[in-house]
Tab-separated table of C-alpha atoms and ligand atoms in Angstrom:
chain	number	residue	atom	x	y	z
A	7	GLY	CA	97.284	140.934	86.711
A	8	ASN	CA	95.297	138.818	89.004
A	9	ASN	CA	92.642	137.596	86.544
A	10	TRP	CA	93.950	134.274	86.545
A	11	GLY	CA	91.418	131.310	87.487
A	12	TYR	CA	89.919	128.122	86.940
A	13	GLY	CA	87.549	128.769	84.211
A	14	LYS	CA	87.516	127.913	80.434
A	15	ASP	CA	89.170	131.326	79.737
A	16	ASN	CA	91.498	131.936	82.627
A	17	GLY	CA	92.292	128.554	83.790
A	18	PRO	CA	95.654	126.615	84.206
A	19	SER	CA	96.016	125.943	80.504
A	20	LEU	CA	96.611	129.636	79.778
A	21	TRP	CA	98.445	130.702	83.069
A	22	HIS	CA	101.589	130.302	80.898
A	23	LYS	CA	101.085	133.284	78.822
A	24	GLN	CA	100.886	135.795	81.841
A	25	TYR	CA	103.493	133.374	84.029
A	26	PRO	CA	106.153	131.791	81.810
A	27	THR	CA	107.317	129.797	84.665
A	28	ALA	CA	103.900	127.755	84.422
A	29	LYS	CA	106.446	125.393	81.524
A	30	GLY	CA	109.431	125.447	84.018
A	31	ASN	CA	111.272	122.417	85.141
A	32	ARG	CA	110.215	122.071	88.817
A	33	GLN	CA	106.157	122.957	88.571
A	34	SER	CA	103.477	121.471	90.845
A	35	PRO	CA	101.566	119.504	91.612
A	36	ILE	CA	102.622	116.123	90.111
A	37	ASP	CA	101.514	112.493	89.810
A	38	ILE	CA	103.244	110.536	92.524
A	39	ILE	CA	103.822	106.925	91.258
A	40	PRO	CA	104.484	104.912	94.887
A	41	GLN	CA	105.969	101.700	92.976
A	42	GLN	CA	108.848	103.872	91.380
A	43	LEU	CA	109.832	105.442	94.363
A	44	SER	CA	112.934	104.740	96.470
A	45	GLN	CA	112.935	104.645	100.121
A	46	ASP	CA	115.210	107.040	101.539
A	47	PRO	CA	116.524	105.931	105.041
A	48	GLY	CA	118.532	109.253	105.076
A	49	LEU	CA	115.118	111.082	105.190
A	50	GLY	CA	114.364	111.638	108.932
A	51	PRO	CA	110.825	112.457	110.417
A	52	VAL	CA	109.086	115.587	109.543
A	53	VAL	CA	108.571	117.251	113.161
A	54	LEU	CA	105.499	119.805	113.648
A	55	ASN	CA	106.004	122.234	116.331
A	56	TYR	CA	102.399	123.930	116.078
A	57	ASP	CA	101.532	123.856	120.230
A	58	GLN	CA	102.263	127.677	120.190
A	59	CYS	CA	100.385	128.833	117.079
A	60	THR	CA	98.319	131.893	116.668
A	61	SER	CA	95.625	131.723	114.180
A	62	ILE	CA	94.503	135.336	113.257
A	63	ASN	CA	91.896	135.214	110.554
A	64	ILE	CA	90.082	133.402	107.730
A	65	SER	CA	89.836	134.833	104.178
A	66	ASN	CA	88.452	134.128	101.084
A	67	ASN	CA	90.539	135.200	98.367
A	68	GLY	CA	88.813	134.598	95.307
A	69	HIS	CA	90.776	131.420	94.657
A	70	SER	CA	90.676	129.277	98.001
A	71	VAL	CA	89.589	129.817	101.724
A	72	VAL	CA	92.846	130.852	103.691
A	73	VAL	CA	93.543	130.467	107.426
A	74	GLU	CA	96.567	133.080	108.277
A	75	PHE	CA	99.078	132.719	111.315
A	76	ASP	CA	101.261	135.057	113.193
A	77	ASP	CA	104.530	134.430	111.764
A	78	SER	CA	106.571	137.223	113.552
A	79	ASP	CA	108.620	134.767	115.331
A	80	ASP	CA	109.355	130.771	115.448
A	81	ARG	CA	106.140	130.001	117.477
A	82	SER	CA	105.084	127.481	115.247
A	83	VAL	CA	107.559	125.674	112.495
A	84	ILE	CA	108.041	122.621	110.657
A	85	ARG	CA	111.410	121.071	110.457
A	86	GLY	CA	113.472	117.550	109.456
A	87	GLY	CA	112.421	115.544	106.901
A	88	PRO	CA	114.062	117.058	103.794
A	89	LEU	CA	114.360	120.512	105.370
A	90	ASP	CA	117.526	121.954	106.377
A	91	ASN	CA	116.013	124.910	108.827
A	92	PRO	CA	112.687	125.382	110.498
A	93	TYR	CA	110.296	126.715	108.306
A	94	ARG	CA	107.466	129.160	110.076
A	95	LEU	CA	103.767	128.438	109.504
A	96	LYS	CA	102.225	131.398	107.486
A	97	GLN	CA	98.874	130.026	106.283
A	98	PHE	CA	96.911	126.975	105.161
A	99	HIS	CA	94.209	126.868	102.453
A	100	PHE	CA	92.444	123.863	100.504
A	101	HIS	CA	91.880	122.933	97.012
A	102	TRP	CA	88.793	120.899	96.169
A	103	GLY	CA	86.357	119.671	93.332
A	104	GLY	CA	82.765	119.825	92.199
A	105	LYS	CA	80.004	117.743	93.623
A	106	GLY	CA	81.065	114.384	93.641
A	107	CYS	CA	84.239	114.907	91.554
A	108	HIS	CA	87.649	114.849	92.877
A	109	GLY	CA	89.606	118.121	93.479
A	110	SER	CA	93.354	117.184	94.821
A	111	GLU	CA	96.073	118.762	93.180
A	112	HIS	CA	98.769	115.738	93.608
A	113	THR	CA	97.479	112.228	92.508
A	114	VAL	CA	98.886	108.907	93.729
A	115	ALA	CA	98.931	106.798	90.921
A	116	GLY	CA	96.734	108.793	88.889
A	117	ASN	CA	94.432	108.751	91.479
A	118	SER	CA	92.980	111.964	92.858
A	119	TYR	CA	91.486	112.589	96.314
A	120	ALA	CA	88.037	114.659	97.076
A	121	SER	CA	90.364	117.568	98.160
A	122	GLU	CA	94.022	118.454	99.410
A	123	LEU	CA	94.832	120.824	102.417
A	124	HIS	CA	98.132	122.939	102.297
A	125	LEU	CA	100.232	124.073	104.938
A	126	VAL	CA	102.547	126.813	103.633
A	127	HIS	CA	105.529	127.434	105.597
A	128	TRP	CA	108.694	129.790	104.953
A	129	ASN	CA	112.290	129.786	105.502
A	130	ALA	CA	112.657	132.757	108.130
A	131	VAL	CA	116.205	131.669	109.019
A	132	LYS	CA	117.393	132.432	105.343
A	133	TYR	CA	114.895	134.999	104.156
A	134	LYS	CA	113.574	138.490	105.883
A	135	THR	CA	110.325	138.099	104.497
A	136	TYR	CA	107.721	135.887	103.135
A	137	GLY	CA	107.393	137.548	99.724
A	138	GLU	CA	111.802	137.107	99.329
A	139	ALA	CA	111.230	133.415	100.760
A	140	ALA	CA	108.378	132.551	98.126
A	141	ALA	CA	110.551	133.512	95.416
A	142	ALA	CA	114.087	131.491	96.541
A	143	PRO	CA	114.411	127.900	95.442
A	144	ASP	CA	114.544	126.726	99.087
A	145	GLY	CA	112.216	129.606	100.418
A	146	LEU	CA	109.153	127.561	101.266
A	147	ALA	CA	107.832	124.325	102.390
A	148	VAL	CA	104.360	123.259	101.945
A	149	LEU	CA	102.684	120.268	103.791
A	150	GLY	CA	100.047	118.644	101.530
A	151	ILE	CA	97.353	116.405	103.352
A	152	PHE	CA	94.435	114.543	101.137
A	153	LEU	CA	90.938	114.637	101.879
A	154	GLU	CA	88.844	111.565	101.156
A	155	THR	CA	84.876	111.480	101.968
A	156	GLY	CA	83.517	109.232	104.804
A	157	ASP	CA	82.331	110.207	108.014
A	158	ASP	CA	82.514	113.943	109.379
A	159	HIS	CA	85.725	115.259	110.765
A	160	ARG	CA	85.029	116.488	114.180
A	161	TRP	CA	87.712	119.170	114.124
A	162	LEU	CA	86.860	120.689	110.453
A	163	HIS	CA	83.526	121.968	111.894
A	164	ALA	CA	85.485	124.936	113.218
A	165	ILE	CA	86.353	125.946	109.814
A	166	THR	CA	83.333	124.994	107.696
A	167	ASP	CA	81.133	126.675	110.377
A	168	ALA	CA	83.145	129.789	109.481
A	169	LEU	CA	82.805	129.802	105.642
A	170	TYR	CA	79.292	131.633	105.750
A	171	MET	CA	81.408	134.759	107.245
A	172	VAL	CA	83.679	134.669	104.199
A	173	LYS	CA	81.377	133.909	101.111
A	174	PHE	CA	82.365	136.192	99.025
A	175	LYS	CA	85.689	136.992	97.303
A	176	GLY	CA	87.740	139.856	99.342
A	177	SER	CA	85.930	138.825	102.760
A	178	ILE	CA	88.057	138.216	105.811
A	179	THR	CA	86.998	137.713	109.757
A	180	ASP	CA	88.708	136.923	112.934
A	181	PHE	CA	89.656	133.116	113.202
A	182	LYS	CA	91.826	132.849	116.615
A	183	GLY	CA	92.520	129.658	118.931
A	184	PHE	CA	92.405	127.324	115.728
A	185	ASN	CA	95.549	124.552	115.859
A	186	PRO	CA	95.808	122.804	112.601
A	187	LYS	CA	97.371	119.844	114.679
A	188	CYS	CA	93.941	118.884	114.629
A	189	LEU	CA	93.855	118.243	111.107
A	190	LEU	CA	97.018	116.115	110.955
A	191	PRO	CA	96.468	112.025	110.107
A	192	SER	CA	97.712	109.718	112.480
A	193	SER	CA	100.846	109.047	110.399
A	194	LEU	CA	103.440	111.391	109.407
A	195	HIS	CA	105.172	109.178	106.845
A	196	TYR	CA	105.459	111.006	103.737
A	197	TRP	CA	106.832	111.794	99.927
A	198	THR	CA	108.957	114.666	99.280
A	199	TYR	CA	109.893	116.381	96.088
A	200	LEU	CA	111.260	119.897	95.013
A	201	GLY	CA	108.488	121.843	93.041
A	202	SER	CA	106.617	125.178	92.867
A	203	LEU	CA	103.425	127.130	94.152
A	204	THR	CA	100.355	125.393	92.232
A	205	THR	CA	98.933	128.868	91.601
A	206	PRO	CA	100.207	132.090	90.250
A	207	PRO	CA	103.051	133.194	90.385
A	208	LEU	CA	104.096	129.524	90.324
A	209	HIS	CA	107.440	130.146	92.009
A	210	GLU	CA	109.664	127.184	91.593
A	211	SER	CA	110.470	127.816	95.709
A	212	VAL	CA	108.637	125.119	97.183
A	213	THR	CA	109.991	121.497	98.992
A	214	TRP	CA	106.693	119.711	98.975
A	215	ILE	CA	106.135	117.081	101.735
A	216	ILE	CA	102.987	115.123	100.958
A	217	LEU	CA	101.331	112.957	103.745
A	218	LYS	CA	100.683	109.555	102.552
A	219	GLU	CA	97.578	108.901	104.896
A	220	PRO	CA	94.453	110.843	103.776
A	221	ILE	CA	92.334	112.356	106.734
A	222	THR	CA	88.314	111.875	106.411
A	223	VAL	CA	85.580	114.325	106.010
A	224	SER	CA	82.271	114.201	105.028
A	225	GLU	CA	80.584	115.237	101.713
A	226	ARG	CA	78.473	117.580	104.010
A	227	GLN	CA	81.301	119.304	105.243
A	228	LEU	CA	82.922	119.214	101.708
A	229	GLY	CA	79.752	120.906	100.271
A	230	LYS	CA	80.150	123.736	102.664
A	231	PHE	CA	83.418	124.999	100.777
A	232	ARG	CA	81.365	124.723	97.606
A	233	MET	CA	79.063	127.474	98.804
A	234	LEU	CA	81.977	129.893	98.721
A	235	LEU	CA	81.926	132.343	95.767
A	236	SER	CA	84.997	133.255	93.635
A	237	THR	CA	83.234	136.770	92.725
A	238	GLY	CA	82.991	139.649	95.211
A	239	GLU	CA	79.704	140.770	97.103
A	240	GLU	CA	79.400	143.942	94.477
A	241	GLU	CA	79.786	141.681	91.259
A	242	ASP	CA	76.239	140.958	89.870
A	243	GLN	CA	77.805	137.386	88.048
A	244	ARG	CA	77.964	134.682	91.145
A	245	ILE	CA	80.320	132.069	90.335
A	246	ARG	CA	80.814	129.078	92.565
A	247	MET	CA	84.509	128.175	93.963
A	248	GLU	CA	85.025	124.762	93.277
A	249	ASN	CA	87.311	122.518	90.989
A	250	ASN	CA	90.009	124.968	92.176
A	251	PHE	CA	93.042	122.736	91.357
A	252	ARG	CA	95.776	122.689	88.907
A	253	PRO	CA	96.303	119.083	87.155
A	254	PRO	CA	99.561	117.113	87.338
A	255	GLN	CA	102.456	118.928	85.821
A	256	PRO	CA	105.743	117.012	83.954
A	257	LEU	CA	108.005	115.378	86.556
A	258	LYS	CA	111.076	116.553	84.202
A	259	GLY	CA	113.353	114.189	85.701
A	260	ARG	CA	112.888	115.009	89.201
A	261	LYS	CA	113.216	112.417	92.008
A	262	VAL	CA	110.313	111.714	94.688
A	263	ARG	CA	111.798	110.493	97.688
A	264	SER	CA	109.518	108.394	100.530
A	265	SER	CA	110.232	108.322	104.108
A	266	VAL	CA	110.579	104.990	105.735
B	7	TPD	N1	98.857	125.721	96.470
B	7	TPD	S1	100.135	126.651	97.154
B	7	TPD	O1	100.267	125.950	98.445
B	7	TPD	O2	101.232	126.174	96.163
B	7	TPD	C1	100.338	128.172	97.300
B	7	TPD	C2	99.879	128.832	96.115
B	7	TPD	C3	99.999	130.156	96.545
B	7	TPD	C4	100.224	130.584	98.034
B	7	TPD	S2	100.644	132.026	98.757
B	7	TPD	O3	99.457	132.744	98.646
B	7	TPD	O4	100.928	131.425	100.077
B	7	TPD	N2	101.713	132.589	98.203
B	7	TPD	C5	101.609	133.206	97.084
B	7	TPD	C6	102.692	134.488	96.988
B	7	TPD	C7	102.246	135.609	96.589
B	7	TPD	C8	103.151	136.627	96.009
B	7	TPD	C9	104.110	135.986	96.673
B	7	TPD	S3	104.393	134.784	96.520
B	7	TPD	S4	100.629	129.262	98.703
B	8	ZN	ZN1	97.559	125.101	97.794
């Protein structure tokens, strides 16, 4: 069923009833404790080949705002780092808080950021479809980027200016010519660990690559995300889309590695 959400009666603490994987051994997000990490010289740099990427649309799925890409060939991939294959960019989306409070999913030494951007990639070398990859232990690679508040982000405007077009759950509109390279911080130093999707179906199929350096966006820009609704145009009740983040999950003995 798809009635899960982030509210009191359908939120993360209840997801396990319908998605038992919620209590699995490689759940995400996690709290990253940098001083407990070993730097792994065997970990090379991650390489992002996004120059030929083709964005298609932007949509509101009731849980986040999603920009989808053409993933019919290897035109935009992430490779290197902990990955044995190139993984194709499929979509990116965000998680954020309520006014003034934090909304990232991963935390760093117990501290959360205002928001977190996820770029979702899948292993098209080993799997025929995204859905098949999303259920396989080495099927997905998600690049996580923290957002902190400060000055305006010059390129995020392209996204925040389109949000009014996808205010309601189920709305979708064209969104062509957007290259997410403009949302990357200057350093690609990262932490990596084996985890899961942070929303139902919570498949334990994600190699997480979390960039250490956050990007800066303004409170005004973040405020536009909070204008989005998790309810459809036809519904009487209007529920704002905010605090759409899952809290950190037990590490259960997993190793988190750090790029040098
Ligand atoms: N926050 S996150 O990056 O861990 C994601 C959560 C859900 C994502 S998805 O919509 O891309 N796939 C979800 C699937 C649907 C059907 C089979 S898998 S990505
Ligand atoms: Zn996400």
